[in-house]
Coordinates of C-alpha atoms in Angstrom, one line a residue:
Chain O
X25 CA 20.0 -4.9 -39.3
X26 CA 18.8 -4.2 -35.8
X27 CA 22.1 -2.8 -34.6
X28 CA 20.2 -0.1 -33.2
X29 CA 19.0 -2.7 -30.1
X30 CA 22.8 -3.5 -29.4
X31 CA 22.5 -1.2 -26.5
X32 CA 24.6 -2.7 -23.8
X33 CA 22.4 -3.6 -20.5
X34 CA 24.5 -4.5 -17.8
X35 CA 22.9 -7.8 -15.9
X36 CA 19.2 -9.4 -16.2
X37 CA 16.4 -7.6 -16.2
X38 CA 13.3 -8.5 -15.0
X39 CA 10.6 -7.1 -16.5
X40 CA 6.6 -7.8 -18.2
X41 CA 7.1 -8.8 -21.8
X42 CA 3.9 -7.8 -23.3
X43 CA 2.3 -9.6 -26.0
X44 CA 2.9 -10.7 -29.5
X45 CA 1.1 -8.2 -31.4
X46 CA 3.8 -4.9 -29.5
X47 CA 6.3 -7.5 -30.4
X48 CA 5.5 -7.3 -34.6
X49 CA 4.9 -4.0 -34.0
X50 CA 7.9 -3.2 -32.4
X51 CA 9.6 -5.5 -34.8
X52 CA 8.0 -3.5 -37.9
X53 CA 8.9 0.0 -36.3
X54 CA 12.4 -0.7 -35.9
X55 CA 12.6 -1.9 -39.3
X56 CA 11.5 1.1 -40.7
X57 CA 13.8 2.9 -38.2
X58 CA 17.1 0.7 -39.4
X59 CA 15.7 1.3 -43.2
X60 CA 15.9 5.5 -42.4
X61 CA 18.9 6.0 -41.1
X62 CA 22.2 6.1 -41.9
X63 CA 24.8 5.2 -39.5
X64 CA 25.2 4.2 -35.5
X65 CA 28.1 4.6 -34.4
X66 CA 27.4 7.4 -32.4
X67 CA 25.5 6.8 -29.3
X68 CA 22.5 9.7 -28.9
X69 CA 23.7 12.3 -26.5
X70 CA 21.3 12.1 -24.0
X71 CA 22.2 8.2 -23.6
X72 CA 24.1 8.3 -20.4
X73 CA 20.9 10.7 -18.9
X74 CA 18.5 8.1 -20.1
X75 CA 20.0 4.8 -19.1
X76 CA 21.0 6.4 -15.8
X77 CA 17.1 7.5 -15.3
X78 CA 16.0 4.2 -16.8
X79 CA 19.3 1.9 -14.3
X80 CA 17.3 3.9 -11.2
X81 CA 14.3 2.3 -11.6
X82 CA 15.3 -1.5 -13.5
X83 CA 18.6 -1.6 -10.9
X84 CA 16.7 -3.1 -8.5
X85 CA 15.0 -5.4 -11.1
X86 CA 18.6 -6.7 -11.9
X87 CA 18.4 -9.2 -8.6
X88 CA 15.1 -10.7 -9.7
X89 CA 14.7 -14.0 -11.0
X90 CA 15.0 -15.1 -14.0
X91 CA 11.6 -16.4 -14.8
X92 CA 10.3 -13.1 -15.8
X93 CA 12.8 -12.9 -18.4
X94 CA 11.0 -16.0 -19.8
X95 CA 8.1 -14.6 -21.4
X96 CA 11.2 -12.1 -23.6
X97 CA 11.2 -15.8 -24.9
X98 CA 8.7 -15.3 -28.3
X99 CA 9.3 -11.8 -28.5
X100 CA 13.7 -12.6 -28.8
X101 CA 12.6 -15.2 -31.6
X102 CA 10.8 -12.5 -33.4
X103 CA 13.3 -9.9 -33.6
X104 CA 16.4 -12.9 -34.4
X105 CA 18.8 -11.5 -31.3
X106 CA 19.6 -13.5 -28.5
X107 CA 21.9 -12.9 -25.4
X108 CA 22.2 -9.8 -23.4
X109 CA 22.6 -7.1 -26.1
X110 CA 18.7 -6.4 -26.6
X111 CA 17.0 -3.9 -25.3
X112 CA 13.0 -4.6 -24.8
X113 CA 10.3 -2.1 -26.2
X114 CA 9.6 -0.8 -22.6
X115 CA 13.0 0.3 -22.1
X116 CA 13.5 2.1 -25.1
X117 CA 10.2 3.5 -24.6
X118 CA 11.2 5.0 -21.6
X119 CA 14.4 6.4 -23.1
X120 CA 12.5 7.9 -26.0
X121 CA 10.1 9.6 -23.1
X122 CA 12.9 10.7 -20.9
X123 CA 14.7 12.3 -23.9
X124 CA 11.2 13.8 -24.9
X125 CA 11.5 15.7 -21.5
X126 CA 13.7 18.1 -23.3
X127 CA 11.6 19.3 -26.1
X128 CA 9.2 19.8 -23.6
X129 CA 9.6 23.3 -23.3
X130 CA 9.5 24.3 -27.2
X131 CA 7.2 21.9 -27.8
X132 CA 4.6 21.0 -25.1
X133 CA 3.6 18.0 -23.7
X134 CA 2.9 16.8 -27.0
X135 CA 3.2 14.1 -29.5
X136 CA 6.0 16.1 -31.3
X137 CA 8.1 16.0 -28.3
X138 CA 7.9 12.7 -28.6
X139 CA 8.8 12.7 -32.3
X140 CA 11.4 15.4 -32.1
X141 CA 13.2 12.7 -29.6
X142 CA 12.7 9.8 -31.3
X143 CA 15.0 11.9 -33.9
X144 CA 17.8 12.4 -31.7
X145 CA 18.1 9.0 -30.9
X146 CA 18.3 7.6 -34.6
X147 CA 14.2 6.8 -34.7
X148 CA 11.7 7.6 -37.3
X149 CA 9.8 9.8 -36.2
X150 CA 7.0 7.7 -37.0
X151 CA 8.3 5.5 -33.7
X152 CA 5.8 7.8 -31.7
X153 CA 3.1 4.9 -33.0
X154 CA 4.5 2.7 -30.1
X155 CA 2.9 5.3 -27.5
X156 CA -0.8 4.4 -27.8
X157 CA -1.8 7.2 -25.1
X158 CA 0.5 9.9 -26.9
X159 CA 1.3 13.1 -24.6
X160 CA -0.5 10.9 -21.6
X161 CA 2.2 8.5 -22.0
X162 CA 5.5 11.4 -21.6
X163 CA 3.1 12.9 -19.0
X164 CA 3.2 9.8 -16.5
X165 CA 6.3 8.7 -17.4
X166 CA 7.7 11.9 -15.9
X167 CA 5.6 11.8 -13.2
X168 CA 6.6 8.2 -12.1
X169 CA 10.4 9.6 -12.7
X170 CA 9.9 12.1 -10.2
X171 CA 8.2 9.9 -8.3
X172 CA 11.0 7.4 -8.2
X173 CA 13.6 10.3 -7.7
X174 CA 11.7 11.6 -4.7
X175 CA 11.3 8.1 -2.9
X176 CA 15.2 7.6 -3.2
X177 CA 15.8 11.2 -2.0
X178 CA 13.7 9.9 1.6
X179 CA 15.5 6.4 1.9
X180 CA 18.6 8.3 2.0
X181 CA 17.5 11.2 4.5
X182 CA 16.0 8.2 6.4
X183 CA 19.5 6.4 6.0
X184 CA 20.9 9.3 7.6
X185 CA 19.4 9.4 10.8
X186 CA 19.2 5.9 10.9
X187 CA 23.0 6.0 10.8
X188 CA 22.9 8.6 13.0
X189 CA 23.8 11.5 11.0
X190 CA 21.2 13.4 10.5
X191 CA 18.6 14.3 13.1
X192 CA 14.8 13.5 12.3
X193 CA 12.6 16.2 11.5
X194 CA 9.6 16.9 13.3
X195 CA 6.2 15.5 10.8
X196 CA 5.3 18.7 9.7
X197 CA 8.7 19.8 8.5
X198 CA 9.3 16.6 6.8
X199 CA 5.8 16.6 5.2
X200 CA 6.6 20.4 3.8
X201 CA 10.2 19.6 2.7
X202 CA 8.8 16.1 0.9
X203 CA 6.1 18.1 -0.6
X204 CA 8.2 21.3 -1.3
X205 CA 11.3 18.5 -3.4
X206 CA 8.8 17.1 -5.0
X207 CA 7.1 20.2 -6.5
X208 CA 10.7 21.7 -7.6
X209 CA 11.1 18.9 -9.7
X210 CA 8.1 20.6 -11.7
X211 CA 10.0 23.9 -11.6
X212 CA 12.1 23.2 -15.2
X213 CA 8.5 22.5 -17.0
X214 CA 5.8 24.9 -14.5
X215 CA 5.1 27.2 -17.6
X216 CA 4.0 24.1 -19.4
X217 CA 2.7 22.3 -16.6
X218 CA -1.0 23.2 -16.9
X219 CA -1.3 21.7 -19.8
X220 CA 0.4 18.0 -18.7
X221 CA -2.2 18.7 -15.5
X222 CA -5.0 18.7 -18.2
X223 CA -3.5 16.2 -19.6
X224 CA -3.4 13.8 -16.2
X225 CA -7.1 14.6 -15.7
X226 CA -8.4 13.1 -18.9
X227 CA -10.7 9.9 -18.3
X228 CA -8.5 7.2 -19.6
X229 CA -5.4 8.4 -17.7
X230 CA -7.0 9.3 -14.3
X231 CA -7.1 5.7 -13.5
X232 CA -3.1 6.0 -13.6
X233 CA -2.6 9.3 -12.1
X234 CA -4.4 8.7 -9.5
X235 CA -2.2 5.7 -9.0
X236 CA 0.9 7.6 -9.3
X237 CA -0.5 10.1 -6.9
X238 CA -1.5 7.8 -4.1
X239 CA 1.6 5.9 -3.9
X240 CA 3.6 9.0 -4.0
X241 CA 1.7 10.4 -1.0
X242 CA 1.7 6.7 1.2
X243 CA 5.8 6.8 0.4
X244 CA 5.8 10.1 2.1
X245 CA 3.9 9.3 5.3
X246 CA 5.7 5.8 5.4
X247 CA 9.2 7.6 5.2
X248 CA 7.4 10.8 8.5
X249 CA 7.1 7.6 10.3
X250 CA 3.7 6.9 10.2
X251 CA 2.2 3.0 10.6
X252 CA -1.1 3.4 11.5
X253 CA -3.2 0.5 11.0
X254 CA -6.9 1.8 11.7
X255 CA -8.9 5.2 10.2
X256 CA -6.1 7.2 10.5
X257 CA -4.1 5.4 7.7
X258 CA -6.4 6.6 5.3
X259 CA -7.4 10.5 6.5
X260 CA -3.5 11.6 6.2
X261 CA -3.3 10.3 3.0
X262 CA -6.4 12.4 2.3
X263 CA -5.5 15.6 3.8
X264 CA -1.8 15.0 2.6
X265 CA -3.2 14.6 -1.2
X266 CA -5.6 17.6 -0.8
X267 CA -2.1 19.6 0.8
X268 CA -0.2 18.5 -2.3
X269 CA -3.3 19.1 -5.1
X270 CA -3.6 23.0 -3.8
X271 CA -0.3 23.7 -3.5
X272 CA 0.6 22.0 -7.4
X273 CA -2.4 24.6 -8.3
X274 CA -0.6 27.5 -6.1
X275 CA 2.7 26.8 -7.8
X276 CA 1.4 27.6 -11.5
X277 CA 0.2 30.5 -11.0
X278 CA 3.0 31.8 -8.7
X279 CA 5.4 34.4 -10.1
X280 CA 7.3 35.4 -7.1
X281 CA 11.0 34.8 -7.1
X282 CA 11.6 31.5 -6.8
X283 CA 8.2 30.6 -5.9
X284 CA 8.1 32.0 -2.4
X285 CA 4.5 32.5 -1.9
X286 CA 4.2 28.5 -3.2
X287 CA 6.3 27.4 -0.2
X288 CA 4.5 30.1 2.6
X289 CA 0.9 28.6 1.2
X290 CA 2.3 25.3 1.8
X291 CA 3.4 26.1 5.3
X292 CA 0.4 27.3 6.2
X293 CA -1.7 24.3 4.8
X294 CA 0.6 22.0 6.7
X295 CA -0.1 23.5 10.1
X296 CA -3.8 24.0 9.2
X297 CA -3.9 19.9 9.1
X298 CA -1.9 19.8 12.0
X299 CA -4.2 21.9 14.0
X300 CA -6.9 19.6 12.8
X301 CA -5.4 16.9 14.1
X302 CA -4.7 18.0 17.4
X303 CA -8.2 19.8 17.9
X304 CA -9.9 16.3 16.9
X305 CA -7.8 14.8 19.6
X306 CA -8.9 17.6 21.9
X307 CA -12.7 16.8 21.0
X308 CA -12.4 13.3 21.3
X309 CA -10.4 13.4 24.5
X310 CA -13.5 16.1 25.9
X311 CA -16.3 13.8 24.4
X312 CA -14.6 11.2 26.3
X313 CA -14.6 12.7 29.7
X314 CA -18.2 13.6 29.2
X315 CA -19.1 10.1 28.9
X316 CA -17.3 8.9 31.8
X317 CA -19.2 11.6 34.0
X318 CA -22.4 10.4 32.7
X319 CA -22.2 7.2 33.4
X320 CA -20.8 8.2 36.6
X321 CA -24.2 10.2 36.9
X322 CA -26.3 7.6 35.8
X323 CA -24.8 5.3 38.6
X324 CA -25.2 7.6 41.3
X325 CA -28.9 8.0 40.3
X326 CA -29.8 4.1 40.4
X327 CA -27.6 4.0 43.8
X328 CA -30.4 7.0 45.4
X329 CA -32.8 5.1 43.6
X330 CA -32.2 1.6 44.8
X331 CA -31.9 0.3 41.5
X332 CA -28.7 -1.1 41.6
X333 CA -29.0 -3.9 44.4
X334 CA -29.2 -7.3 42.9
X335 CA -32.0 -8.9 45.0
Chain E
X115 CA 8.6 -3.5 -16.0
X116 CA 8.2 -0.3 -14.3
X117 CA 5.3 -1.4 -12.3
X118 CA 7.4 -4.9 -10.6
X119 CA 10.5 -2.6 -10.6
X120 CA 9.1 0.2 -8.4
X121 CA 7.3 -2.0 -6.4
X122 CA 10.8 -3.8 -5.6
X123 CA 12.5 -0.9 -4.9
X124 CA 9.6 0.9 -2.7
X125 CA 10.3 -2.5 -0.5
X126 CA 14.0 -2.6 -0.7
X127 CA 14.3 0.6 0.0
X128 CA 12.4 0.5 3.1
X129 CA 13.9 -3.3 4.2
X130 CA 15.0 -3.8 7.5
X131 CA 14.3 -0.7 9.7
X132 CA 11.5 1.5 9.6
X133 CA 11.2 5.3 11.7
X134 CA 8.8 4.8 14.9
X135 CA 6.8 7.7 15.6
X136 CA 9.3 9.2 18.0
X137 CA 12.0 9.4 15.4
X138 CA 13.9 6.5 16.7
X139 CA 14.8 3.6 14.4
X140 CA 13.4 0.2 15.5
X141 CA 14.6 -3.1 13.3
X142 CA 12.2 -5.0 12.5
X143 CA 12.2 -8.8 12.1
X144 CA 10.6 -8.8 8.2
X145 CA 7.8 -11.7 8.3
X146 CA 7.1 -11.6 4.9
X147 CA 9.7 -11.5 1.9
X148 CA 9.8 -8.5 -0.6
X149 CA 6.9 -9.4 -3.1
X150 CA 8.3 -9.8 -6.5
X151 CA 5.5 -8.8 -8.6
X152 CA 2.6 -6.5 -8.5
X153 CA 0.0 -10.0 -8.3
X154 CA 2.0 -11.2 -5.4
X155 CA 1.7 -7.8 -3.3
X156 CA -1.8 -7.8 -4.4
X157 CA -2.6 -11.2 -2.8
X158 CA 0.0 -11.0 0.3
X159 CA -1.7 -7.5 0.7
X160 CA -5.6 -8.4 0.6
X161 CA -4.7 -11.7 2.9
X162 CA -2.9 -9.8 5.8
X163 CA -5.7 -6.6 5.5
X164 CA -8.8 -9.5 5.7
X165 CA -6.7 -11.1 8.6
X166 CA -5.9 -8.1 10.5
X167 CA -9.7 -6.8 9.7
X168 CA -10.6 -10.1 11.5
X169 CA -8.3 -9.9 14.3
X170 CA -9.7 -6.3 14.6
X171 CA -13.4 -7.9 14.9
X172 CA -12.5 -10.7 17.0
X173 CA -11.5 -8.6 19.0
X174 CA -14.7 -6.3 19.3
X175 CA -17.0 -9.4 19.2
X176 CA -14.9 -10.4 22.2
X177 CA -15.4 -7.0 24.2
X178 CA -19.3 -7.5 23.2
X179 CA -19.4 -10.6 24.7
X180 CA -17.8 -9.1 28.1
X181 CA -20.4 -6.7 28.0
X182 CA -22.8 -9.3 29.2
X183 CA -21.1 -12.3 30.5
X184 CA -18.3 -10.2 32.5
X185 CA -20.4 -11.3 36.2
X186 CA -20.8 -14.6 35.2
X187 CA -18.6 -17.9 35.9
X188 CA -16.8 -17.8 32.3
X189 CA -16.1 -14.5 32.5
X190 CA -12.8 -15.0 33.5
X191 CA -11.7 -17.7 30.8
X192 CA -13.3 -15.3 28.1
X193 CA -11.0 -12.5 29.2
X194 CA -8.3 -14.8 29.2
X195 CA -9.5 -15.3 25.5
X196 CA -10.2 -11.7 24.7
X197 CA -6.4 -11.1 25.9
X198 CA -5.0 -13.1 23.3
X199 CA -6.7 -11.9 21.0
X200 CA -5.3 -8.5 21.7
X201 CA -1.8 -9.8 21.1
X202 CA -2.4 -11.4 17.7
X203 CA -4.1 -7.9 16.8
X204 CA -1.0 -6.5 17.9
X205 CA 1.3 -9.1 15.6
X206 CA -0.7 -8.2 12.8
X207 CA -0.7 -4.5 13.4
X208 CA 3.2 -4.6 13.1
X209 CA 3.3 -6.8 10.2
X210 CA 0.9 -4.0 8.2
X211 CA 3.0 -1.5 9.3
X212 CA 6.5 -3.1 8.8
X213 CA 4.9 -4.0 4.8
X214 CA 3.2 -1.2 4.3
X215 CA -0.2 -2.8 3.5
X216 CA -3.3 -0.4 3.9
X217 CA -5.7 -1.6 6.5
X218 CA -9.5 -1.6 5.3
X219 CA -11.6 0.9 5.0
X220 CA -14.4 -0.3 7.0
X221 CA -12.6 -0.7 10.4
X222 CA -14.8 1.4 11.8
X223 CA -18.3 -0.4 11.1
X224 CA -16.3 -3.5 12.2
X225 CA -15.7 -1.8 15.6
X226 CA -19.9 -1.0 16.2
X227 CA -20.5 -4.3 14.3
X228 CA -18.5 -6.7 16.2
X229 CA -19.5 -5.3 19.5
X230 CA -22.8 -5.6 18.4
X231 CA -22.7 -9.3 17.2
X232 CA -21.1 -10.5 20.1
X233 CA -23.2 -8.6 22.6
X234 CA -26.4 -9.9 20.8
X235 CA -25.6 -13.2 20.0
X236 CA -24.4 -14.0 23.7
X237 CA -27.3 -12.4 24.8
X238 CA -29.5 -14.8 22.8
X239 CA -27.9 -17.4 23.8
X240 CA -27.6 -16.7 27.4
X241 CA -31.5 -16.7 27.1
X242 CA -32.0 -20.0 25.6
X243 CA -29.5 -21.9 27.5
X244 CA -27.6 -21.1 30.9
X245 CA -26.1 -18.1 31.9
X246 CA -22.5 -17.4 30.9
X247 CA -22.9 -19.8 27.6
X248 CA -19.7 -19.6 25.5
X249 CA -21.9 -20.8 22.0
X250 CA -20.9 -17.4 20.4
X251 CA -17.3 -18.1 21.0
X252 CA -16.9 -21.3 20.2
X253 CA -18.9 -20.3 16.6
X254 CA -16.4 -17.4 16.0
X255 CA -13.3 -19.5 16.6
X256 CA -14.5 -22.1 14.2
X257 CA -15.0 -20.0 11.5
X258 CA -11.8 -18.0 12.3
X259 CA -10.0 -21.4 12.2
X260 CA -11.6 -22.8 8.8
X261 CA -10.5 -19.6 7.6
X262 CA -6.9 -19.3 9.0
X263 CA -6.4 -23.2 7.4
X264 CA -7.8 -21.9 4.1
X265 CA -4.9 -19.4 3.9
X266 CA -2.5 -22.0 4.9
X267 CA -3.4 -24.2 2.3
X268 CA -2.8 -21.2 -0.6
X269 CA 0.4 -20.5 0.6
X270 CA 1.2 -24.6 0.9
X271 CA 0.2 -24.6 -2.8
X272 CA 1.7 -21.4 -3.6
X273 CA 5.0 -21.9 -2.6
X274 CA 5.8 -22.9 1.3
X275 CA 9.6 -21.7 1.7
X276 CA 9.1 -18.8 0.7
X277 CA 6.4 -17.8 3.4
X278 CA 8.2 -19.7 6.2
X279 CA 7.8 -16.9 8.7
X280 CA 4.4 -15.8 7.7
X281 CA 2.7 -19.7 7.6
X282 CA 4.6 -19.8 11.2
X283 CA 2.5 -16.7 12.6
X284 CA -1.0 -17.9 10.6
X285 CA -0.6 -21.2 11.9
X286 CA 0.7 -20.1 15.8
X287 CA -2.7 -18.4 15.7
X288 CA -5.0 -20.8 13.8
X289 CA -3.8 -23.0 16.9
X290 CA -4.9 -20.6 19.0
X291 CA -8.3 -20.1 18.1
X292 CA -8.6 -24.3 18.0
X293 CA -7.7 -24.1 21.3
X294 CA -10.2 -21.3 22.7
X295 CA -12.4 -23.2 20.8
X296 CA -12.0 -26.6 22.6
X297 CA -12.1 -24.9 26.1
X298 CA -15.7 -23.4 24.6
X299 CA -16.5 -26.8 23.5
X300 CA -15.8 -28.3 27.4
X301 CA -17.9 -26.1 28.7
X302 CA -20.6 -27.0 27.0
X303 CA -21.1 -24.7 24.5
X304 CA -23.2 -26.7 22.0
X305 CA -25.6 -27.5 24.4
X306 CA -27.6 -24.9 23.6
X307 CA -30.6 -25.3 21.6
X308 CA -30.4 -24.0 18.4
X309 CA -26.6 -23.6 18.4
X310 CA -26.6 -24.9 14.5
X311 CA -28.2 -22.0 13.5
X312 CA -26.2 -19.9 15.4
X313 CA -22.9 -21.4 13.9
X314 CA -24.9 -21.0 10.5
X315 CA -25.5 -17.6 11.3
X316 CA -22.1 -16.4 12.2
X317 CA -20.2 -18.4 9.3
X318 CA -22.3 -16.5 6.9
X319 CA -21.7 -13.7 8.3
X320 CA -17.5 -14.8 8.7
X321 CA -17.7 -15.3 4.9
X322 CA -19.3 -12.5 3.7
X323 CA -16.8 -10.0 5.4
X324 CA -14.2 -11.9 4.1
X325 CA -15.6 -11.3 0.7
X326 CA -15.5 -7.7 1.3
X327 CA -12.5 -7.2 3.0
X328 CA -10.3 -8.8 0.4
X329 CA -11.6 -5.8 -1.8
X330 CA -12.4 -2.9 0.6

């Protein structure tokens, strides 16, 4: 039976039911998961972690409508279960990543990670057939956690000193502690972590971590306060991607204790784009002034000249 | 899932107060609910960047027409216009900020192209008709008008409550544009010769950035 998908999810859940064919082959997996194992009695350990990691991210789905949950409508019929005691094939997707995350280490960022996971939960290992991108697919998925994790850490600083206790930081020392959280959430897998960078660069995944990476960067300028609506909107993004890029490349090859030399590079990049920005201010401000005298020159000469009487 | 769930809680997260530059929290009246899908944000996005692009370029066509009919007898009334221009750019520049929509990428040939268009076009038609014509403005607020009723009609057919605050601003400013349009139109605007192909001329061009700008 498909007791396995009696995990309890508290409320709706919005989400993008995808098309018929996941839903036989998700329907055929978990068949040949229930045929392999034993019993289920016993939630997997890293249950709480996962629905925890996964509740983060599908909380705030809870308040949407129901009309998303409409297209779940074919794919419910398929599998027999109704109600609210189903769990759909992203969801235990992600929960078979985040687990994954733990075998990282021994294994890589691999498709046996995957597999060794999908063991601990009660899969087959042959459940791994769900990810059609493989390691790509643990890859991004942690990268969108820590993406997630770092945008909820900067609502609740900016909470803080909305609510007046906290003061705000100065740009450059909220750029540098944004950038410095969000690379120690690498700190657990950085011996491994030049190979999910390898990974990240491959053709068909760039498209996504390019996503991941550009959203990440505009949430950290939005939360330093910045709503610019002109050029300047799109040359801190660059320079703040190029800041983080370097620094990520610093950070792997760093051995000194508790990657102090990461952070001091990162300081030093941050008030390098600082001191570009003020010097392009200066330039523009002195380009300006040159202008303005000559004009004022050029007015003065058709003045002596006589040229500037309307006749 | 993950995709409409982020996108949610980027938005939630940042709902009802955003950090000025200073540091010091300003609440912001939200125009616009919290999209609840990826298509949504994708549409709501690429119709306030084409509209703030345009605002951007009215704006600069406006400072081009200055630039040569500042002495003249309309000079006055177009100021009058060029000002309110500069207070919808201003709406708009909140509502990108406050929503977190990225502004296009070609602001800055709008800035040397609008200048350009309205300083050449006026100057044109300063040439063929009388001095201080307002033909050019009364072309641009047309086609700024068709295009401000075009989005009003999506959202209309998209879903009308839901946009209350947004259709309020589009429409306060399609209104307007009418109205610059009709004080152009009293004084004589069309008489120009030639002022069909001049309206032709700018609506292509109207149409064609708006092409662009819902992508770029």
């Amino acid at each position: 039976s498909f007791a396995l998908l009696h995990v309890a999810v508290q409320g709706t859940v919005s989400l993008q039911c995808s098309n018929v064919r996941r839903g036989f082959h998700r329907a055929a997996l978990l068949r040949l998961a229930s045929d392999s194992k034993s019993d289920t009695s016993v939630p997997p350990p890293s249950y709480h972690e996962v629905h925890t990691a996964g509740e983060s991210s599908s909380s705030s789905a809870q308040g949407e409508s129901s009309e998303d949950a409409q297209p779940n409508t074919s794919f419910q019929d398929q599998s027999g279960e109704h109600g609210e005691d189903y769990e759909t094939e992203e969801q235990l997707q992600a929960r078979i990543l985040t687990a994954a995350l733990e075998f990282v280490p021994q294994h890589g960022w691999t498709v046996e990670a995957i597999a060794a996971a999908a063991e601990t939960l009660g899969l087959s290992s042959a459940s791994t057939g769900m990810f059609n991108n493989g390691a790509g697919d643990l890859v991004l998925h942690f990268v969108a956690q820590c993406n997630a994790q770092l945008a909820e850490t900067l609502a609740e600083q900016n909470n803080q000193v909305q609510l007046g206790q906290a003061e705000a930081k100065k740009t450059a020392e909220f750029l540098k502690d944004a950038v410095e959280t969000r690379l120690r959430m690498l700190i657990p897998y950085i011996d491994t972590w030049p190979q999910a960078m390898s990974i990240l660069l491959l053709p068909h995944n760039i498209p996504d971590s390019l996503k991941h990476l550009s959203t990440m960067v505009d949430d950290i300028w939005y939360y330093a306060g910045d709503r610019s609506t002109d050029v300047n909107w799109y040359t801190r993004r660059a320079a703040l991607t190029g800041i983080y890029n370097t620094t990520e490349l610093v950070m792997v090859q760093d051995s000194s204790p508790d990657f102090e030399e990461t952070w001091a590079f990162l300081d030093n990049r941050i008030k390098d784009v600082v001191n570009m920005a003020n010097t392009a201010k200066q330039v523009q401000a002195t380009g300006e002034a040159v202008v303005q005298g000559l004009m004022g020159a050029a007015i003065t000469l058709k003045n002596l000249t006589g040229m500037n009487q309307r006749r | 899932m993950q995709r409409a769930a982020k996108c949610a809680l980027r938005l939630d997260l940042s709902r009802a107060f955003c950090l000025s530059r200073s540091g010091t929290v300003v609440v912001m009246q939200k125009s616009l609910p919290p999209p609840r899908d990826e298509e949504e944000k994708a549409m709501l996005d690429s119709m306030l960047r084409v509209d703030h692009a345009g605002e951007y370029g009215a704006n600069r066509i406006y400072a081009g027409q200055m630039a040569v009919l500042s002495r003249t007898r309309t000079g006055p009334l177009i100021q009058y216009m060029w000002d309110q221009e500069k207070m919808h750019l201003e709406k708009f520049n909140e509502i990108l900020g406050e929503h977190r929509v990225r502004p296009t990428l070609l602001l800055p040939l709008w800035n040397i192209a609008g200048f350009a268009l309205g300083m050449i076009l006026t100057r044109i038609a300063c040439l063929l008709a009388f001095e201080g014509t307002m033909s050019c403005t009364v072309a641009v607020e047309e086609s700024i008008s068709e295009h401000y009723n075009s989005q009003i009609q999506t959202l209309m057919e998209a879903e009308p409550e839901r946009y209350t605050e947004l259709l309020q601003v589009i429409k306060e400013f399609c209104d307007d544009e009418k109205k610059n349009r009709d004080t152009g139109l009293e004084h004589d605007a069309e008489s120009v010769p030639g002022y069909l192909l001049l309206k032709t001329v700018i609506q292509v061009d109207c149409k064609a950035a708006i092409y662009i700008l819902q992508r770029i």
